[in-house]
Coordinates of C-alpha atoms in Angstrom, one line a residue:
X233 CA -1.4 1.7 23.3
X234 CA -4.5 2.2 21.1
X235 CA -7.3 -0.2 21.7
X236 CA -8.8 -2.4 19.0
X237 CA -12.1 -0.6 19.3
X238 CA -10.5 2.2 17.3
X239 CA -10.4 0.2 14.1
X240 CA -12.9 -2.6 14.6
X241 CA -15.7 -3.0 12.0
X242 CA -19.0 -3.1 13.9
X243 CA -21.1 -4.3 11.0
X244 CA -20.3 -8.0 11.0
X245 CA -21.9 -10.4 8.6
X246 CA -23.3 -13.3 10.7
X247 CA -25.2 -16.6 10.3
X248 CA -26.7 -19.3 12.5
X249 CA -24.9 -22.6 12.8
X250 CA -27.8 -24.3 10.9
X251 CA -27.6 -21.9 7.9
X252 CA -27.1 -23.7 4.6
X253 CA -23.7 -23.0 3.1
X254 CA -25.5 -21.8 -0.1
X255 CA -27.0 -19.0 2.0
X256 CA -23.7 -18.2 3.7
X257 CA -22.0 -18.0 0.3
X258 CA -24.8 -15.7 -0.9
X259 CA -24.3 -13.5 2.1
X260 CA -20.5 -13.3 1.3
X261 CA -21.3 -12.2 -2.2
X262 CA -24.0 -9.7 -1.3
X263 CA -22.0 -8.1 1.5
X264 CA -18.6 -8.4 -0.4
X265 CA -16.9 -10.1 2.5
X266 CA -14.6 -13.2 2.8
X267 CA -15.9 -14.5 6.0
X268 CA -19.1 -14.9 8.0
X269 CA -19.1 -15.2 11.8
X270 CA -21.3 -18.0 13.1
X271 CA -23.2 -16.9 16.2
X272 CA -25.5 -18.4 18.9
X273 CA -27.1 -16.0 21.3
X274 CA -25.0 -13.1 19.8
X275 CA -21.8 -15.0 20.8
X276 CA -19.3 -16.1 18.1
X277 CA -19.0 -19.9 17.9
X278 CA -17.3 -20.2 14.6
X279 CA -16.2 -18.6 11.4
X280 CA -16.8 -19.6 7.8
X281 CA -14.4 -18.3 5.2
X282 CA -14.6 -18.2 1.4
X283 CA -11.7 -20.8 1.5
X284 CA -13.9 -23.1 3.7
X285 CA -16.6 -23.0 1.1
X286 CA -14.2 -23.6 -1.7
X287 CA -12.3 -26.5 0.0
X288 CA -14.9 -28.1 2.2
X289 CA -17.8 -27.9 -0.2
X290 CA -17.0 -27.1 -3.8
X291 CA -13.8 -29.2 -4.0
X292 CA -15.6 -32.1 -2.4
X293 CA -18.6 -31.7 -4.8
X294 CA -21.0 -31.4 -1.8
X295 CA -24.4 -29.7 -2.3
X296 CA -24.1 -26.3 -0.6
X297 CA -27.8 -26.5 0.2
X298 CA -27.3 -29.7 2.2
X299 CA -24.2 -28.5 4.1
X300 CA -24.5 -26.2 7.1
X301 CA -22.3 -23.4 8.4
X302 CA -21.6 -25.6 11.4
X303 CA -20.4 -28.4 9.1
X304 CA -17.6 -26.3 7.6
X305 CA -16.9 -23.6 10.1
X306 CA -13.7 -23.3 12.2
X307 CA -15.1 -23.8 15.7
X308 CA -13.6 -22.5 18.9
X309 CA -13.1 -19.2 17.1
X310 CA -10.4 -17.0 18.5
X311 CA -11.7 -13.7 19.8
X312 CA -10.3 -10.6 21.4
X313 CA -11.9 -8.1 23.9
X314 CA -12.8 -4.6 22.5
X315 CA -10.3 -3.1 24.9
X316 CA -7.4 -5.3 23.7
X317 CA -4.4 -3.3 22.5
X318 CA -3.7 -3.3 18.8
X319 CA -0.3 -5.0 19.2
X320 CA -1.8 -7.6 21.4
X321 CA -4.4 -8.4 18.6
X322 CA -1.7 -8.6 16.0
X323 CA 0.3 -11.0 18.2
X324 CA -2.8 -13.1 18.7
X325 CA -3.5 -13.2 15.0
X326 CA 0.1 -14.3 14.4
X327 CA 0.1 -16.9 17.2
X328 CA -3.2 -18.4 16.1
X329 CA -2.5 -18.1 12.3
X330 CA -5.7 -16.2 11.6
X331 CA -6.3 -13.2 9.3
X332 CA -9.7 -12.2 10.8
X333 CA -10.6 -12.0 14.4
X334 CA -13.9 -11.1 16.1
X335 CA -14.0 -8.6 18.9
X336 CA -16.3 -9.3 21.8
X337 CA -17.7 -7.1 24.6
X338 CA -17.3 -7.8 28.3
X339 CA -20.2 -10.2 28.1
X340 CA -18.7 -12.2 25.2
X341 CA -21.2 -10.9 22.7
X342 CA -20.0 -10.1 19.2
X343 CA -19.1 -6.4 18.9
X344 CA -17.1 -6.3 15.7
X345 CA -14.4 -7.8 13.6
X346 CA -10.9 -6.8 12.6
X347 CA -8.9 -8.2 9.7
X348 CA -5.2 -8.3 8.8
X349 CA -6.0 -5.8 6.0
X350 CA -7.3 -3.3 8.6
X351 CA -3.8 -3.2 10.2
X352 CA -2.2 -2.7 6.8
X353 CA -4.4 0.3 6.2
X354 CA -3.8 1.6 9.7
X355 CA 0.0 1.2 9.3
X356 CA -0.1 3.0 5.9
X357 CA -1.9 6.0 7.5
X358 CA 0.4 6.2 10.4
X359 CA 3.5 6.0 8.1
X360 CA 2.0 8.8 5.9
X361 CA 1.6 11.0 9.0
X362 CA 5.1 10.2 10.2
X363 CA 6.5 11.0 6.7
X364 CA 4.7 14.4 6.9
X365 CA 6.4 15.2 10.2
X366 CA 9.8 14.2 9.0
X367 CA 9.4 16.0 5.7
X368 CA 8.4 19.2 7.6
X369 CA 11.7 19.1 9.5
X370 CA 14.0 18.5 6.5
X371 CA 15.4 21.6 4.9
X372 CA 14.4 21.9 1.2
X373 CA 16.8 20.6 -1.4
X374 CA 18.4 23.2 -3.6
X375 CA 18.4 22.2 -7.2
X376 CA 21.1 23.6 -9.4

């Protein structure tokens, strides 16, 4: 079974726990991402999503400069090892009800991130290749 390292995105947008949410939101905008991994000593300790910013800050009329990443992050972030199998990661995402999951190296340091969308793209590519194989084996249709 392919390992997650084959599709993991290595360039992960990160922030410190004490980063103001205004800075985290700016990072999301500049990097065009929907989440930022909160790290301490290169280890993921939480995740802040665009939904966290909208619901826990904007909807509550909090000042994003006064709220930190740690205040709104989902702590005890679910991670997977880089050598985890793709199906194992999908199952973990389903069991934990998450759409994004950081990958860590053998020392627990952040090594990348994979999102649900990455699996959709992977599946699409695999189905396209499978379609090519099947199509090559089907005799051509004769049109009258």
